[in-house]
XYZ file of C-alpha atoms in Angstrom:
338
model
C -3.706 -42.691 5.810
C -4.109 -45.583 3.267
C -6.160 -45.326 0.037
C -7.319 -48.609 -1.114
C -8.797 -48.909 -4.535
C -9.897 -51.790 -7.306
C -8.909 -49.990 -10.542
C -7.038 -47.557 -11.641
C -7.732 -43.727 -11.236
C -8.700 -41.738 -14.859
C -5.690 -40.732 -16.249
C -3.238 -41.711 -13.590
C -0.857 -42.738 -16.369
C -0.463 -39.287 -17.610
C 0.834 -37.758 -14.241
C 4.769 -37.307 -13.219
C 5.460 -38.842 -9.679
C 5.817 -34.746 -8.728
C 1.860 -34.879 -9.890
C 0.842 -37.769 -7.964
C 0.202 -36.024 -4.652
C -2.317 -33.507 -6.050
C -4.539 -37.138 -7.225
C -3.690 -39.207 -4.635
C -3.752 -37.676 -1.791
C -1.391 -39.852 0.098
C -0.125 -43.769 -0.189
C -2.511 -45.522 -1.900
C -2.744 -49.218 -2.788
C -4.732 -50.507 -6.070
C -5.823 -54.007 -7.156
C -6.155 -54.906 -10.623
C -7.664 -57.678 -11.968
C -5.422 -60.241 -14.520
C -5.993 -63.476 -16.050
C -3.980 -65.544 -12.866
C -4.105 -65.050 -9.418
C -2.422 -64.740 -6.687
C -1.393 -61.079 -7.843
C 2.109 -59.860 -7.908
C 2.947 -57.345 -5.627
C 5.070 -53.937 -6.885
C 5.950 -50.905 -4.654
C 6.952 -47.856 -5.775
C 7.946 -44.231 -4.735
C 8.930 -45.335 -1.265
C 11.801 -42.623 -1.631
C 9.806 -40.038 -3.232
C 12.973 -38.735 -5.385
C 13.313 -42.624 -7.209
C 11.300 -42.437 -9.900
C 11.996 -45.122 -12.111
C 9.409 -47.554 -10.374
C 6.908 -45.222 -11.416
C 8.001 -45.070 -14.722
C 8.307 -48.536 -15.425
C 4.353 -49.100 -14.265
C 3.194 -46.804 -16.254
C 4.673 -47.815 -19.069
C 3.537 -51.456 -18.231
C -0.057 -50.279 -17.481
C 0.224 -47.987 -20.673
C 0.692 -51.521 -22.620
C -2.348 -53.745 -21.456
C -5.133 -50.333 -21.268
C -7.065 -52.321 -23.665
C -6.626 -55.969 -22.510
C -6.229 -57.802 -19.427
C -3.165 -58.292 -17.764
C -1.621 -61.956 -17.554
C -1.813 -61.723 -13.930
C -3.364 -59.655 -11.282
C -1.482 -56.690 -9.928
C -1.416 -54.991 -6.756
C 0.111 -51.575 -7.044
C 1.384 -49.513 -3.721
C 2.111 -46.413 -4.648
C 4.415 -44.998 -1.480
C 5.210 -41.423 -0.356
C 4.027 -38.928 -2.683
C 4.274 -36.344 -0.489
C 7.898 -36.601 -0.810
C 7.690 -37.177 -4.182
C 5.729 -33.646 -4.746
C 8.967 -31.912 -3.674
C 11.383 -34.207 -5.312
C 12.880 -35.408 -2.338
C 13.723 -38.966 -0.473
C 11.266 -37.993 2.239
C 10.618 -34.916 4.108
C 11.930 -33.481 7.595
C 9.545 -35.136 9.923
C 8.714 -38.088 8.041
C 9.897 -41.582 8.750
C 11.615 -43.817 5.684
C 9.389 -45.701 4.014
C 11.065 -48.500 3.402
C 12.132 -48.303 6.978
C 8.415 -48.942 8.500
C 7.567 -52.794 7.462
C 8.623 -53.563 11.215
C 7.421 -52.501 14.481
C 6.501 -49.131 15.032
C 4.339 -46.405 16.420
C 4.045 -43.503 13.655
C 0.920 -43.439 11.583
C 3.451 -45.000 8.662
C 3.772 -47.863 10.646
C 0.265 -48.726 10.794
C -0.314 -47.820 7.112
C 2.388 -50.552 6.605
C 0.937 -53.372 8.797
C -2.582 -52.587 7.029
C -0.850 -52.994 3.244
C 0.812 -56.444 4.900
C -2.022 -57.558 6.352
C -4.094 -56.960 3.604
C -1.962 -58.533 0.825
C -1.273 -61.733 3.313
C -4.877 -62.290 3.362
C -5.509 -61.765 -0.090
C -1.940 -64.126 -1.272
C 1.033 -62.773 -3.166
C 2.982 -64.228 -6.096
C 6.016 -62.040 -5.181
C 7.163 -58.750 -4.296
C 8.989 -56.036 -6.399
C 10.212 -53.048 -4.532
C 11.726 -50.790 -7.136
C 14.243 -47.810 -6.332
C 16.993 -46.038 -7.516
C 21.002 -44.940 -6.384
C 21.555 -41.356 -6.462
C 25.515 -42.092 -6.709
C 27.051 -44.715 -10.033
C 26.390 -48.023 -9.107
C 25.256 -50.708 -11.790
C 21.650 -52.477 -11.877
C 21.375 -54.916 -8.737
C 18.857 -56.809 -7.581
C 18.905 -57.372 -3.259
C 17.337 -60.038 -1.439
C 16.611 -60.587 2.391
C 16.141 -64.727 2.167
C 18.085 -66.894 0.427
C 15.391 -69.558 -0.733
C 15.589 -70.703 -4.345
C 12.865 -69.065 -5.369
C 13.676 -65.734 -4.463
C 17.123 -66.073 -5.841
C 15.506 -67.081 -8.909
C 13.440 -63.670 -8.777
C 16.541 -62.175 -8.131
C 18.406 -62.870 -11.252
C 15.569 -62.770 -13.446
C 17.051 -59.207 -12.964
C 20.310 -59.800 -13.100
C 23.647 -61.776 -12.490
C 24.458 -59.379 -9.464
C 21.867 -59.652 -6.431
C 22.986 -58.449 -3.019
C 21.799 -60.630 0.421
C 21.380 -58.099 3.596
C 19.277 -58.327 7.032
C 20.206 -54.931 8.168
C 18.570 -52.015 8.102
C 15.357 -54.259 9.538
C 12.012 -52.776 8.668
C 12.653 -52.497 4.858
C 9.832 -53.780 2.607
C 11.317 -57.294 1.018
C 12.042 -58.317 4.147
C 8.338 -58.019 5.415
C 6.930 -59.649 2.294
C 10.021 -61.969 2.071
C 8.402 -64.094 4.987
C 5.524 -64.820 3.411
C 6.413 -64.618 -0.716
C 9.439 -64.472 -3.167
C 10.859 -60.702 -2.638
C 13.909 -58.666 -4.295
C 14.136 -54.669 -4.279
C 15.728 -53.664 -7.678
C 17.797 -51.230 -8.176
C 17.581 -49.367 -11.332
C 20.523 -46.848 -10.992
C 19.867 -42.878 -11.205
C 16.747 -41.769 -11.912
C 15.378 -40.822 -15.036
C 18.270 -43.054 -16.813
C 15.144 -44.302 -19.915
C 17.398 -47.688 -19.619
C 16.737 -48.221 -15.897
C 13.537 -47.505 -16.891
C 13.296 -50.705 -19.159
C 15.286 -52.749 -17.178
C 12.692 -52.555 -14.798
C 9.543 -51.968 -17.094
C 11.013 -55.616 -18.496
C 11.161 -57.117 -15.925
C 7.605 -56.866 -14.601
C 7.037 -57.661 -17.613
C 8.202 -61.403 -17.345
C 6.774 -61.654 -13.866
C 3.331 -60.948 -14.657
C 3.884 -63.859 -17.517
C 5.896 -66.128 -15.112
C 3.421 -69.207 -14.065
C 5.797 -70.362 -11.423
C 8.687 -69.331 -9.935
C 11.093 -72.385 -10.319
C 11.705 -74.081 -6.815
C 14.920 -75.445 -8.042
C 18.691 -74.211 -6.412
C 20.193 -71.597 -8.597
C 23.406 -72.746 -9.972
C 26.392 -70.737 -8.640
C 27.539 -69.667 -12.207
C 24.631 -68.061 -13.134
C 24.343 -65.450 -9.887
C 27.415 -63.009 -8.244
C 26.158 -62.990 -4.860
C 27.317 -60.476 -2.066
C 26.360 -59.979 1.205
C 26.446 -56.610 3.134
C 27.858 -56.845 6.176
C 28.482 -53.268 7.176
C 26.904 -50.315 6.740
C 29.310 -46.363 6.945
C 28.022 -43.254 8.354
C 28.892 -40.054 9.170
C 28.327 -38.986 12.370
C 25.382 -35.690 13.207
C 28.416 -33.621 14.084
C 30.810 -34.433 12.167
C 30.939 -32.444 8.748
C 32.137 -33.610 5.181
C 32.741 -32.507 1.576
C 34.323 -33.743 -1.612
C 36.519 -32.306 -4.062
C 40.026 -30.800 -3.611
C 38.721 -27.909 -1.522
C 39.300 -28.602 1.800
C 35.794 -26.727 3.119
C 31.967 -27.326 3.386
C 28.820 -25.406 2.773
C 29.793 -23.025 5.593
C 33.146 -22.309 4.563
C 35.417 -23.989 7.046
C 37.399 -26.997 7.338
C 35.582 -30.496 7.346
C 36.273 -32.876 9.266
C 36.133 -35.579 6.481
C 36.955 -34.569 2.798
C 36.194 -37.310 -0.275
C 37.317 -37.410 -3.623
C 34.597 -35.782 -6.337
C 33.953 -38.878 -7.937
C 34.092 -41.158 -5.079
C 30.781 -43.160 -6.488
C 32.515 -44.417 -8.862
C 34.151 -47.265 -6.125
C 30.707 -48.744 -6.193
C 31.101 -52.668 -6.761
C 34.878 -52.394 -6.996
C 36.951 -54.686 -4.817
C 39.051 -52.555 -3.033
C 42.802 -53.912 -2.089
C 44.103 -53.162 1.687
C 45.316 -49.426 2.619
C 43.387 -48.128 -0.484
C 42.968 -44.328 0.791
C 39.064 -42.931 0.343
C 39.334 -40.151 1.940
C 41.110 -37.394 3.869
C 40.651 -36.130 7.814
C 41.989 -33.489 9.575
C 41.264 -34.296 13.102
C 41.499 -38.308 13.363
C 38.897 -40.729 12.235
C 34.999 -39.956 12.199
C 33.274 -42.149 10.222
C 30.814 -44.631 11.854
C 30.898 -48.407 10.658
C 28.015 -50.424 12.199
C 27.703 -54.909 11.553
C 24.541 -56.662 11.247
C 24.523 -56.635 15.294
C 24.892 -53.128 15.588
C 28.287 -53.275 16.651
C 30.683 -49.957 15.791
C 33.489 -51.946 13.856
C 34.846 -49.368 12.348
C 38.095 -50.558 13.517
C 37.879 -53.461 11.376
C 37.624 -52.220 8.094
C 39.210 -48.442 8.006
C 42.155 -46.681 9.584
C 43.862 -43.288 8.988
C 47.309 -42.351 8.536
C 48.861 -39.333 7.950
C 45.587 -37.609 7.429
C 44.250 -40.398 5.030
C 41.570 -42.890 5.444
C 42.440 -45.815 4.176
C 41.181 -49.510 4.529
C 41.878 -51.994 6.694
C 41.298 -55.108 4.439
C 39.862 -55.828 0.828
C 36.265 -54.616 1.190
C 33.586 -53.849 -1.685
C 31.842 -50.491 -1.094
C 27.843 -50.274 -2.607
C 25.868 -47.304 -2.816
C 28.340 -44.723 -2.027
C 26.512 -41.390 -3.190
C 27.626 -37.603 -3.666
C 24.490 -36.062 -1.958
C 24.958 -34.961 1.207
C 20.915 -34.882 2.240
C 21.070 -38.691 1.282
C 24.511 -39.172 3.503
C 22.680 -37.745 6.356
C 18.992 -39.047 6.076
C 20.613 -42.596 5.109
C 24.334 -43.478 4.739
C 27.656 -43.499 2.852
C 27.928 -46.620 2.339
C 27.105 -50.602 2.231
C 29.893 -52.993 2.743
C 29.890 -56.204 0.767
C 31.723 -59.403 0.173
C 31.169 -62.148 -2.067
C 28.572 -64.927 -0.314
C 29.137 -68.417 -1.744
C 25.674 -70.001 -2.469
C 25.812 -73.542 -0.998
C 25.696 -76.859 -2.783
């Protein structure tokens, strides 16, 4: 199911990610020549509803059409199926940025053919761009904590997030064998997460080296996820005042409307996030896969409230996102050593 090719399609560049399917066909990877090698590596449209990584290429690509680019570039271009209907993926499909591990689906094999292909071939580093459908700011996350990758990392920004859970996601593959982040560029079709990450491939196709020198602790705000909240298949949710959901009767859990905006706020003990009506439902997983939900929330008198200070990321409004992915991320700050 993988399209390989060693330039770039006639007029590509002019198509919406919503057009991409109708050219493509499917994922695709292309190589294009530049003036160093080992090429850098960029994904994009592994959610088919996070655009901006396909934005920000084609406005890079747009730039050197006439002249060669200062390094060669190897483009995956992810699940435009998806894309085609606006949507993180479709009913039946696995995640794509859940399939860089072990796995049996046709995806999975795509994957291991895309890895195998750009181990053999050698990769500067790895850019995995996406988007938050709820307010978060720009962050840059990282599955290794080598220098270099940190140093990736904040070429971004000062804010850069260190996780190992979910497994299977797509830095952490090519994070074993080359620098990796996954940016994220905020909401979609924002024009300045757009050039936040159209600038920043920028610099890494004129970077000759990634430095191999520690990154000093004042120049990076480092967090770790250590948790990740979801709502459980039967259990059902809403936000707002109204105490209902799509059906019309009570939820189970009800959030406030503009509970995205907690994103990357430190949150102080027994602040309340929420309201249930029958107990406590939401599901609060470690790095181990242990439920320790205990640990961080509690309810009380029909509130859910936290446990201890605790830094919420990606907390989104849309409830097809909640279900196919998550609430939340938990964070805390990670001190860098030395």
């Amino acid at each position: 199911m993988l399209t390989v090719l060693d330039h770039l399609p006639d007029q590509l560049l002019d198509l919406e990610a919503h057009q991409l399917y109708d050219r493509l066909g499917g994922p695709t990877l292309i190589h294009l020549p530049g003036r160093r090698d080992p090429a850098l590596f960029v994904s994009v449209l592994l959610h088919g509803n996070e655009t901006t990584g396909w934005q920000a290429v084609r406005q890079l690509l747009r730039r050197y059409a006439q002249r060669e680019l200062p390094r060669s570039l190897s483009l995956f271009i992810g699940n435009v199926q998806a894309a085609r209907h606006r949507q993180r993926r479709l009913d039946g499909q696995p995640d794509y940025n859940r399939i860089w591990g072990p796995g049996s689906t046709p995806e999975h094999a795509m994957a291991q053919a895309v890895l195998q292909q750009m181990q053999q071939r050698g990769v500067f580093a790895s850019v995995d761009i996406h988007n938050n459908t709820g307010t978060n700011p720009h962050y840059a996350c990282v599955n290794h904590l080598d220098a270099p990758t940190l140093h990736l990392a904040t070429l971004f920004g000062r804010t850069v997030l260190y996780f190992t859970r979910p497994e299977g996601v797509q830095s952490m593959a090519f994070g074993r064998f080359c620098p990796a982040v996954t940016l994220e560029c905020g909401k979609p079709d924002q024009p300045h997460g757009t050039q936040h990450a159209y600038e920043f491939l920028e610099a890494c196709l004129h970077l000759s080296a990634i430095p191999q020198r520690p990154v000093f602790r004042q120049d990076i705000d480092l967090f770790h996820s250590v948790a990740i909240v979801k709502i459980p298949d039967q259990v059902s949710f809403s936000f707002g005042e109204e105490d209902g959901n799509q059906e019309g009767s009570p939820s189970h859990i009800r959030f406030p409307p503009d509970l995205d905006l907690l994103n990357f706020r430190e949150l102080p003990p027994h602040t309340p996030i929420g309201w249930t009506n029958n107990g406590f439902h939401l599901e609060v997983q470690d790095e181990q896969g242990q439920n320790v939900a205990d640990r961080f929330f509690y309810a009380c008198n029909g509130e859910i409230r936290t446990s201890v200070p605790i830094m919420p990321g990606m907390l989104t409004l849309n409830s097809r996102i909640i279900r196919q992915d998550c609430l939340c991320y938990l964070m805390e700050r990670y001190p860098l050593v030395g």
